[in-house]
Short mmCIF file of C-alpha atoms and ligand atoms in Angstrom, two decimals:
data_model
loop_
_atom_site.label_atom_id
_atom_site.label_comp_id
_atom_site.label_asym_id
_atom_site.label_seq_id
_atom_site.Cartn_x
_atom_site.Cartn_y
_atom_site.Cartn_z
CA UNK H 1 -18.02 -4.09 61.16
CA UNK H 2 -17.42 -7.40 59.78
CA UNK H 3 -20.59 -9.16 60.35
CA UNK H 4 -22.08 -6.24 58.09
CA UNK H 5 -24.62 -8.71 56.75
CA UNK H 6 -26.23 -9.28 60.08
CA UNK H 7 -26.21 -5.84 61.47
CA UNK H 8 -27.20 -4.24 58.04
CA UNK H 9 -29.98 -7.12 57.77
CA UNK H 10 -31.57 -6.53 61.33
CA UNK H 11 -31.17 -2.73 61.04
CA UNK H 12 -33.11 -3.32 57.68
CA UNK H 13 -36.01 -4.70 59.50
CA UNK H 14 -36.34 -2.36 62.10
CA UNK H 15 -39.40 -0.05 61.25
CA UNK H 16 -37.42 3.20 61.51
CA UNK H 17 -40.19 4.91 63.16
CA UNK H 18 -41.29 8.36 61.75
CA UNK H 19 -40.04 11.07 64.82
CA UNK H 20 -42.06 10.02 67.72
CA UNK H 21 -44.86 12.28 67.38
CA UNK H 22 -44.39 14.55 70.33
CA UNK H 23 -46.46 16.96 71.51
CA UNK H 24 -44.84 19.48 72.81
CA UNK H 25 -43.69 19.00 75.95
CA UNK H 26 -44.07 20.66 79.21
CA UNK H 27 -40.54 22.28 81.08
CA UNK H 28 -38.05 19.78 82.26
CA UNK H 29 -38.70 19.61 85.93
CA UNK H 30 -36.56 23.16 87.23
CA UNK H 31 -34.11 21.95 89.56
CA UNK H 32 -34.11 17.93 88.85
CA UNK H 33 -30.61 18.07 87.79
CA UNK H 34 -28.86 18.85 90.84
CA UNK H 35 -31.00 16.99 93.05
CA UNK H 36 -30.84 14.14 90.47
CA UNK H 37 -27.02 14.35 90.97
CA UNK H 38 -27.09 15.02 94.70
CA UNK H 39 -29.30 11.82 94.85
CA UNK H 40 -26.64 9.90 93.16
CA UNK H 41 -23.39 11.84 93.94
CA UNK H 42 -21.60 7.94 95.51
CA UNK H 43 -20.55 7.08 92.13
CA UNK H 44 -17.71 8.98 90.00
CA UNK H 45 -18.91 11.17 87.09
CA UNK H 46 -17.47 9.63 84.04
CA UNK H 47 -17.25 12.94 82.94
CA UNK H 48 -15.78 14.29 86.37
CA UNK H 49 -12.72 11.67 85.34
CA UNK H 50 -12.47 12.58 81.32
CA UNK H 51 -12.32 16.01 82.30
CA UNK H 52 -9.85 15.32 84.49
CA UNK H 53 -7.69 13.92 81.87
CA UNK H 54 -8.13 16.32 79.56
CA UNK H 55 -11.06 15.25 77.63
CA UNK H 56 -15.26 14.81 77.27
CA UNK H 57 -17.67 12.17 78.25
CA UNK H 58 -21.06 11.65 76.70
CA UNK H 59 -23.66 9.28 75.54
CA UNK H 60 -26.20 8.81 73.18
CA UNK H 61 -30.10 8.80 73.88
CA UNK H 62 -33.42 9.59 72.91
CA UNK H 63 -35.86 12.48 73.97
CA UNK H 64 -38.92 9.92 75.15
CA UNK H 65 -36.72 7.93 76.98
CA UNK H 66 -35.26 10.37 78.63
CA UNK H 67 -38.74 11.82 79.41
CA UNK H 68 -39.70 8.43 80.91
CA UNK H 69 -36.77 7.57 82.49
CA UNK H 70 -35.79 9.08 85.66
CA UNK H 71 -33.36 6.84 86.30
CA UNK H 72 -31.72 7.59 82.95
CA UNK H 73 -31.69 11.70 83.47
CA UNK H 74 -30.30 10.94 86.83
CA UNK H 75 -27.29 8.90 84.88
CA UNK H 76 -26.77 11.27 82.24
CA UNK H 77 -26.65 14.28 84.57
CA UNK H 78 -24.18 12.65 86.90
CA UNK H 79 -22.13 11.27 84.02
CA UNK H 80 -22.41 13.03 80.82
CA UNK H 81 -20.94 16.29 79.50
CA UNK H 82 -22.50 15.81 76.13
CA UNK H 83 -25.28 14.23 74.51
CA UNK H 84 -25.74 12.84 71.25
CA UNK H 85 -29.30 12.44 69.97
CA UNK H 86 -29.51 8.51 69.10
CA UNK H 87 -32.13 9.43 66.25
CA UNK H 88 -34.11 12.49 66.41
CA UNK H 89 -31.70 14.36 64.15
CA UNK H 90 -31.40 11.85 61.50
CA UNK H 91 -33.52 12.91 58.17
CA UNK H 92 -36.41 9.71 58.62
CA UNK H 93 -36.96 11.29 62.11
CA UNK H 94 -37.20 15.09 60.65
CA UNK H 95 -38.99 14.55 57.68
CA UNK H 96 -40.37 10.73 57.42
CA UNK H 97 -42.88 12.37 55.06
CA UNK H 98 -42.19 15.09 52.66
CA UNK H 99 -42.37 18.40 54.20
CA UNK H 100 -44.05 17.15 57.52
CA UNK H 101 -41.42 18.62 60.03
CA UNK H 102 -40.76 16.89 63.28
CA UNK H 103 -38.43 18.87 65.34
CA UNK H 104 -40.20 18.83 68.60
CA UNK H 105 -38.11 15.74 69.92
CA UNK H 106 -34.84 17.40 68.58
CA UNK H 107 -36.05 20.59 70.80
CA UNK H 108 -37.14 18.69 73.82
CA UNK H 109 -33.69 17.15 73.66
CA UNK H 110 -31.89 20.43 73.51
CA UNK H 111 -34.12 21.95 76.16
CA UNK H 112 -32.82 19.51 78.38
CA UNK H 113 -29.27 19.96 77.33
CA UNK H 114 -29.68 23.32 77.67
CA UNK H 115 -31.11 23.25 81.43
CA UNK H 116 -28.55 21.05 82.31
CA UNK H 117 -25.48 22.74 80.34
CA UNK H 118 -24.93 19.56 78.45
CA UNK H 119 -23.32 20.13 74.83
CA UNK H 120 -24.63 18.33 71.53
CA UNK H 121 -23.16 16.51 69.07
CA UNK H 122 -25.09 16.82 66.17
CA UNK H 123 -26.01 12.90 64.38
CA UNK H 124 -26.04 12.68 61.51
CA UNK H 125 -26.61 15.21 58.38
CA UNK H 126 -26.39 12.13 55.83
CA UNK H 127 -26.90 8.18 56.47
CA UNK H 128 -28.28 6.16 53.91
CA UNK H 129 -29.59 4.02 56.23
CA UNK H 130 -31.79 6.80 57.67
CA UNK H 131 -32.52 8.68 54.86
CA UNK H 132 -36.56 8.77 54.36
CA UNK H 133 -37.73 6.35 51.01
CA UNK H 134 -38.98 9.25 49.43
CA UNK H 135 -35.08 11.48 49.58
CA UNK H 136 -33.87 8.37 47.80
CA UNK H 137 -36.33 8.47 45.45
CA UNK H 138 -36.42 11.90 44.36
CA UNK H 139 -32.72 11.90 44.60
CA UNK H 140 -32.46 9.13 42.02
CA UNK H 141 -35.28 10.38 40.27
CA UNK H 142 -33.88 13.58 39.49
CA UNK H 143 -30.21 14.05 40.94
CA UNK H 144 -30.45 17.70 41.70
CA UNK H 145 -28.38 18.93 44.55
CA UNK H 146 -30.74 21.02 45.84
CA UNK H 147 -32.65 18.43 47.47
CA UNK H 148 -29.58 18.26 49.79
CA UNK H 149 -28.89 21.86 50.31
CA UNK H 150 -32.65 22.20 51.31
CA UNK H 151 -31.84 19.48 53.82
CA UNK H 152 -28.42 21.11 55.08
CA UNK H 153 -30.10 24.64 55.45
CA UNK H 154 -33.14 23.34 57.07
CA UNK H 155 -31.16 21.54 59.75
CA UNK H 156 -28.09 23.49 59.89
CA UNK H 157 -30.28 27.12 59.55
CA UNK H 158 -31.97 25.63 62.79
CA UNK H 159 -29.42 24.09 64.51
CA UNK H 160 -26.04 25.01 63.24
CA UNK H 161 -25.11 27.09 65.79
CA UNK H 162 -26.70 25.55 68.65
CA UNK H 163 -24.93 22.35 67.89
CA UNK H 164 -21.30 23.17 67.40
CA UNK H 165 -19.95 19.48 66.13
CA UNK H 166 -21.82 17.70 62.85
CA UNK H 167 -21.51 14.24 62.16
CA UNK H 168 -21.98 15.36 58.35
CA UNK H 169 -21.05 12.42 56.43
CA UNK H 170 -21.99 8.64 58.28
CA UNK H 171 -20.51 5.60 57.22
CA UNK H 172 -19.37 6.64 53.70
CA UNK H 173 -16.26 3.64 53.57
CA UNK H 174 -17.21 0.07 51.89
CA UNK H 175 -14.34 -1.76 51.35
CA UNK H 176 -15.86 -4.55 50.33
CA UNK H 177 -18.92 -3.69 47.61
CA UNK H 178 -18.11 -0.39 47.19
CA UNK H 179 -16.23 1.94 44.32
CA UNK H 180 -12.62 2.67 45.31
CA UNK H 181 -13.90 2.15 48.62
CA UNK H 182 -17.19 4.11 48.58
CA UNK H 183 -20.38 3.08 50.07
CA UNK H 184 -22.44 2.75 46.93
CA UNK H 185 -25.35 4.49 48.80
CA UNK H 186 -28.14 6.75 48.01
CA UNK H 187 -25.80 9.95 47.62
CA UNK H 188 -22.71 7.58 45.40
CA UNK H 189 -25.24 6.91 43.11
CA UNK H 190 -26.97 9.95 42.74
CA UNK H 191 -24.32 12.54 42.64
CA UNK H 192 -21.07 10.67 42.07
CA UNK H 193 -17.86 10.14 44.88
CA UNK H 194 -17.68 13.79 44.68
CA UNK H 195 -21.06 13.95 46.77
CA UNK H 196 -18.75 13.72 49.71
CA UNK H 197 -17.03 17.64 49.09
CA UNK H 198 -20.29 18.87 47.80
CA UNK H 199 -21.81 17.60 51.64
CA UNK H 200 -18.93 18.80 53.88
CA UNK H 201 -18.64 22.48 51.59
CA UNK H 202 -22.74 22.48 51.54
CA UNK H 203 -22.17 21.86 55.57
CA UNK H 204 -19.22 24.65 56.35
CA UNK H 205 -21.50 27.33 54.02
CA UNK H 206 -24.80 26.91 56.19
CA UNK H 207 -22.45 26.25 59.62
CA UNK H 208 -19.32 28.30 58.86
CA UNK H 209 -18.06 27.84 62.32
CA UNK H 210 -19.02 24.38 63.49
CA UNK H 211 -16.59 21.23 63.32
CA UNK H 212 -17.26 19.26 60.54
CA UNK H 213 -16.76 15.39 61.09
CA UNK H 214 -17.10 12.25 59.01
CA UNK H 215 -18.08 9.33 61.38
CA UNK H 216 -17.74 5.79 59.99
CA UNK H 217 -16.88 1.98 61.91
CA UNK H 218 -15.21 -1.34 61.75
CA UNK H 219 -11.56 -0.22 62.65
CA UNK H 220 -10.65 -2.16 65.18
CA UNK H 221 -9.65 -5.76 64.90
CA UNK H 222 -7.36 -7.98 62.65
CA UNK H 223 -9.64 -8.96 59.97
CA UNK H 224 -8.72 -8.04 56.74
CA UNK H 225 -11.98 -6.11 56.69
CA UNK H 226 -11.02 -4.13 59.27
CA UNK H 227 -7.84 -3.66 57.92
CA UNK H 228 -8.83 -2.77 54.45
CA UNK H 229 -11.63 0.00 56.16
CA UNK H 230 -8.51 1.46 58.29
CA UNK H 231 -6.89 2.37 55.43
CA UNK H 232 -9.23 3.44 53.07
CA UNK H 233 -10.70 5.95 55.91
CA UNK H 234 -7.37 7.10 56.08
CA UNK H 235 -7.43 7.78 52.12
CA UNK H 236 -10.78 9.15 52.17
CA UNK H 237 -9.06 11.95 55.02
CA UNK H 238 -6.13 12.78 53.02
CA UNK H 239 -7.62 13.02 49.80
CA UNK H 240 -10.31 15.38 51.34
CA UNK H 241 -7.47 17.84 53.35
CA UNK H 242 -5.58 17.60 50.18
CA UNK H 243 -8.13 19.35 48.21
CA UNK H 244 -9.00 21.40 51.15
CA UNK H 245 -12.52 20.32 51.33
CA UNK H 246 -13.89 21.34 55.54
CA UNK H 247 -13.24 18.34 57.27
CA UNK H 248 -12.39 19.25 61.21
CA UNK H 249 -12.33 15.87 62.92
CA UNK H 250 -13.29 12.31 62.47
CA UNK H 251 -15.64 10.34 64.26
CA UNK H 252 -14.61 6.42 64.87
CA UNK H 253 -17.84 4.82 65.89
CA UNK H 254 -15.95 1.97 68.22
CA UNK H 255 -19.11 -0.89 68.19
CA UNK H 256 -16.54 -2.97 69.96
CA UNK H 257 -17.37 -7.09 69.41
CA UNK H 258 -16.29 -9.78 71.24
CA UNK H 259 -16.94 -12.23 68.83
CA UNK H 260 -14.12 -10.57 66.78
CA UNK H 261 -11.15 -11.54 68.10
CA UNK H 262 -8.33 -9.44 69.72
CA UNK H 263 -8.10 -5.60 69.09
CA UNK H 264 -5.64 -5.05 66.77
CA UNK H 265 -3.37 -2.96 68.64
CA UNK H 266 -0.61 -1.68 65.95
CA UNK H 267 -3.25 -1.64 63.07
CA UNK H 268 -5.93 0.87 65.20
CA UNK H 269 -2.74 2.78 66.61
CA UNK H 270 -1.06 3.68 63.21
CA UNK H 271 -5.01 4.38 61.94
CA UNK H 272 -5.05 6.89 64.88
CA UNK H 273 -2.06 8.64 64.17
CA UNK H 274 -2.16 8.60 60.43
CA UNK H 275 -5.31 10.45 60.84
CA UNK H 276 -3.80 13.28 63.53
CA UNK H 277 -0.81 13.49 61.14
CA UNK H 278 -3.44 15.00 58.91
CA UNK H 279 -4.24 17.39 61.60
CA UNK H 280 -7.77 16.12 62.49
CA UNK H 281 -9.22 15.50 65.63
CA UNK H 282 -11.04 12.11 66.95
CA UNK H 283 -13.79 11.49 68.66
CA UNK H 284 -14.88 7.65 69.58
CA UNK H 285 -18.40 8.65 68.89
CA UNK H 286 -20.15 5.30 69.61
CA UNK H 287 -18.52 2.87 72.25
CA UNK H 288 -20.31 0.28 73.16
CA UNK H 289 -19.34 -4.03 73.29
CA UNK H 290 -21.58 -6.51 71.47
CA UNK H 291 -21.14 -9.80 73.47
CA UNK H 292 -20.43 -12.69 72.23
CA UNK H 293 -21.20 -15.52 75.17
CA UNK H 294 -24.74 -14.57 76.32
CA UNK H 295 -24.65 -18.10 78.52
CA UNK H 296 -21.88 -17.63 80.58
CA UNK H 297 -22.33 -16.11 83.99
CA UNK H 298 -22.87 -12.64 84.41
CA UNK H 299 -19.53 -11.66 86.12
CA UNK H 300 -17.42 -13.21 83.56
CA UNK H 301 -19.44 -11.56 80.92
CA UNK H 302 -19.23 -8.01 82.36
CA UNK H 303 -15.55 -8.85 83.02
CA UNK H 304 -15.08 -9.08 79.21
CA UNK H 305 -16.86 -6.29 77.98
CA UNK H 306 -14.81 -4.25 80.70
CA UNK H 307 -11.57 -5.49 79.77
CA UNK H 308 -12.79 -5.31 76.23
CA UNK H 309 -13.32 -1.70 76.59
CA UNK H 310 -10.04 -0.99 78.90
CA UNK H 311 -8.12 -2.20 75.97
CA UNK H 312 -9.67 0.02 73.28
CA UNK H 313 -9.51 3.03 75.22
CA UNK H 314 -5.71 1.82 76.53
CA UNK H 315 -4.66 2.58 72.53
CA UNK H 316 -6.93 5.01 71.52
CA UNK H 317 -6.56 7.71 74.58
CA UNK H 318 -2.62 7.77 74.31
CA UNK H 319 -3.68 10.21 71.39
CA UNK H 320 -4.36 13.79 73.43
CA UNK H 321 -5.81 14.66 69.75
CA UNK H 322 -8.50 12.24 71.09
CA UNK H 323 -11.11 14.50 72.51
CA UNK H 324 -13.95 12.66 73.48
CA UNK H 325 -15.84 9.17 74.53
CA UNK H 326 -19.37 9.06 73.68
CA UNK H 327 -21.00 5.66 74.54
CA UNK H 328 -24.43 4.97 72.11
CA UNK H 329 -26.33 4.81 75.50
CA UNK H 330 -25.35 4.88 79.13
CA UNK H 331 -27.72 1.35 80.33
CA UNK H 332 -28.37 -1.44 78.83
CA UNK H 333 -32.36 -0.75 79.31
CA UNK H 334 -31.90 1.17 75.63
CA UNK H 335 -29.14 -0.32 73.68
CA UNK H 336 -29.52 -0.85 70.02
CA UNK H 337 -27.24 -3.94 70.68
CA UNK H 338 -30.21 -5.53 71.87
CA UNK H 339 -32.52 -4.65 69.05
CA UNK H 340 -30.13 -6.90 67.44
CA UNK H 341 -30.35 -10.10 69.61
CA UNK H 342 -33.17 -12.79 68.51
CA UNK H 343 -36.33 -12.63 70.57
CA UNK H 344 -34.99 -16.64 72.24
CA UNK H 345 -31.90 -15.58 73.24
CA UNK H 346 -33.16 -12.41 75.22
CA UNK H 347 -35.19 -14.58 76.62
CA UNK H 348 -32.94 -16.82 77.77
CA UNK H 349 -29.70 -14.40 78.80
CA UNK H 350 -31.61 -11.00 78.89
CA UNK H 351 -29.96 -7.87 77.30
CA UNK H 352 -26.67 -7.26 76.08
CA UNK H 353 -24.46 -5.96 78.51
CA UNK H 354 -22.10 -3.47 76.69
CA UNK H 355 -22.79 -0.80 78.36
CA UNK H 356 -21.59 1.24 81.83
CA UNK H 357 -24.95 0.76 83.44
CA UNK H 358 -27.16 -2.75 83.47
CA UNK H 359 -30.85 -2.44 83.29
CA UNK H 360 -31.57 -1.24 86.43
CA UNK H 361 -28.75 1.41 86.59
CA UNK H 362 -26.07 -0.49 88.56
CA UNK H 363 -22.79 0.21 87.12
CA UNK H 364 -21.06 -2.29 85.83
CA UNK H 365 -17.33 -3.21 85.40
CA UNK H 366 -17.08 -1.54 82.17
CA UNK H 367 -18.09 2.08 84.20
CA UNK H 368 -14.50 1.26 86.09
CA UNK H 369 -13.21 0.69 83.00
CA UNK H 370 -13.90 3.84 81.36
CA UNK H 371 -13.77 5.67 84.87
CA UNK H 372 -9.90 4.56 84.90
CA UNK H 373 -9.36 4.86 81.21
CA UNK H 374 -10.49 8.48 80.97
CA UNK H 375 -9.19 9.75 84.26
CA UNK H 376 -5.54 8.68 83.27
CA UNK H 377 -4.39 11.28 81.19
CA UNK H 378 -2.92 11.31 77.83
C1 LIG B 401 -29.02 3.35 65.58
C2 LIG B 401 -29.95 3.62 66.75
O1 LIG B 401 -29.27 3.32 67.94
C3 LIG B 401 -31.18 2.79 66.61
O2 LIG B 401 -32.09 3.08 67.67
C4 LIG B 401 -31.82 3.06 65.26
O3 LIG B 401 -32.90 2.21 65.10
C5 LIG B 401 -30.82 2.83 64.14
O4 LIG B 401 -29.68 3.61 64.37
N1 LIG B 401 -24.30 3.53 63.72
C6 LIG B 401 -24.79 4.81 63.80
C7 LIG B 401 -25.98 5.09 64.62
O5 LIG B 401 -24.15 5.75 63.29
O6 LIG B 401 -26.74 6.17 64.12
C8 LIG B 401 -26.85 3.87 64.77
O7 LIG B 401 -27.90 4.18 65.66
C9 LIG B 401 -26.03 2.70 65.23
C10 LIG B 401 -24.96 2.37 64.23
#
């Protein structure tokens, strides 16, 4: 994204919470699913229409939540085909302390899945930005690799073949502080570039027959930012099936903002196909619309982030090598967009409204959006 400052600042300051410390949990109620969906069955499945043209519908969300929420299992069992675990998967969750294991909200999460045959997408193997204080330590410390192949085995030996798709690799590309393009992260500066093969081999050997993806943002608009990330993604992809290294798909994050200007059309279309011309799949693994005019009225706000969204998926799902939607939540009750708006301004205009559901669960424009979008097929 282009205002990386401000996202990477506020994402800074949120206390990355070790896992919530579940106990385990008790069955999901037997049965809720289908009365859940009978309940709701007037509205379209989202997934009912990406099916329909060919393709997947999912979201992102978190065990508690879902626990809490009825409202929200009720959503995600009408609408979703597969789930992506917003954070329980991500290494601070695991293992916010050195060999203190928290998979119980991972397992709750695929319980559910499981009850409710939902599939997984599996988020994320290696983020510097969740990567617990004392990883990048001992990486620095004493760059030995087997720090990260105990990771990989841990979480791939557990989950590898539960979880068919990896997000291995998340937001590697910085076109704008980085070497030849390369976040300078954690993993850059303790193993080299080459820390990239090393992750997606280390991934294939411990999950020989899941489908390996690199998942990175800020593709879609006319800013030379965006511009300069399109591209170098698109290096980063060839150089990696050049050498061979296991790289199955890519995941394009799509944190769509209005405050960005228009989608640029011909620069996110010849991303798209430069990328399938290296015979990888895509998944929009993120989708969701910052807003940029919290004041105005409701309708015309929910009006933009639909149209917003209708011409994002317009480009990208002309590509049948475009498998899947995943929005990073289904209401705007748990968005991480609002984590990100000062405490005055939620005050004053409430939540951000980028995604299909508002707060309390009413669809929104931008669930016609990508009802329509998905249902037309490639
Ligand atoms: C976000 C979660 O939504 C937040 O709850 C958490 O505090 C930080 O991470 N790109 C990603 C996701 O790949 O993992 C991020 O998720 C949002 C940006």
């Amino acid at each position: 994204m282009l205002t990386l400052p401000s996202r990477r600042s506020v994402l800074a300051g949120l206390a990355l919470t070790p896992a919530l410390a579940v106990a385990p949990h008790g069955a999901w109620a037997e049965g809720e699913g289908a009365a859940l969906s009978d309940a709701s069955s007037a509205l379209p499945s989202l997934s009912h229409a990406a099916r329909s043209g060919g393709r997947y519908y999912g979201a992102a969300a978190r065990a508690d939540h879902l626990r809490q929420d009825k409202a929200l299992r009720a959503a995600v069992l009408r609408d979703c085909e597969v789930l992506t675990p917003e954070i329980h998967l991500k290494w601070n969750s695991l293992e916010w302390r050195k060999g203190q294991f928290h998979f119980a909200p991972v397992d709750d999460l695929l319980t559910f899945a499981d009850d409710n045959s939902l599939r997984v997408r599996g988020h994320t193997l290696l983020w510097d930005q969740s990567t617990p204080d004392w990883a990048k330590h001992e990486m620095l410390e004493r760059r030995d690799w087997r720090l990260m192949s105990e990771h990989f085995s841990r979480v791939l030996g557990r989950y590898g073949s539960r979880i068919e798709e990896w997000d291995v690799i998340n937001e590697p590309i910085d076109t704008q502080t980085g070497a030849r393009n390369l976040r300078r992260n954690t993993f850059f500066r303790a193993f080299g570039p080459t820390y990239i093969e090393r992750a997606m081999e280390e991934a294939r050997t411990h999950a020989p027959k899941a489908h390996l993806v690199i998942n990175d943002y800020g593709f879609e608009y006319g800013n030379p930012v965006d511009k300069a990330r399109r591209q170098a993604f698109v290096a980063l992809a060839r150089r990696l099936r050049a050498a061979n290294v296991p790289l199955d798909g890519v995941g394009v994050q799509a944190h769509l903002d209005l405050s960005k200007g228009p989608i640029d059309t011909v620069g996110l279309q010849e991303m798209t196909k430069a990328l399938i011309d290296l015979g990888l799949d895509i998944t929009v693994t993120e989708l969701d619309v910052k807003e940029s005019e919290a004041a105005a009225p409701t309708t015309a706000r929910d009006q933009k982030v639909a149209d917003e969204t209708r011409r994002y998926l317009d480009v990208m799902l002309a590509f049948p090598e475009v498998r899947g939607v995943v929005t990073w939540g289904l209401t705007d009750k748990f968005s991480w967009l609002t984590e990100q708006i000062d405490a005055r301004a939620r005050a004053a205009h409430g939540v951000n409204r980028g995604l299909p559901y508002d707060d309390a669960y009413s669809p929104k424009p931008m669930y016609w959006a990508l009802n329509e979008s998905l249902g037309a097929s490639a």
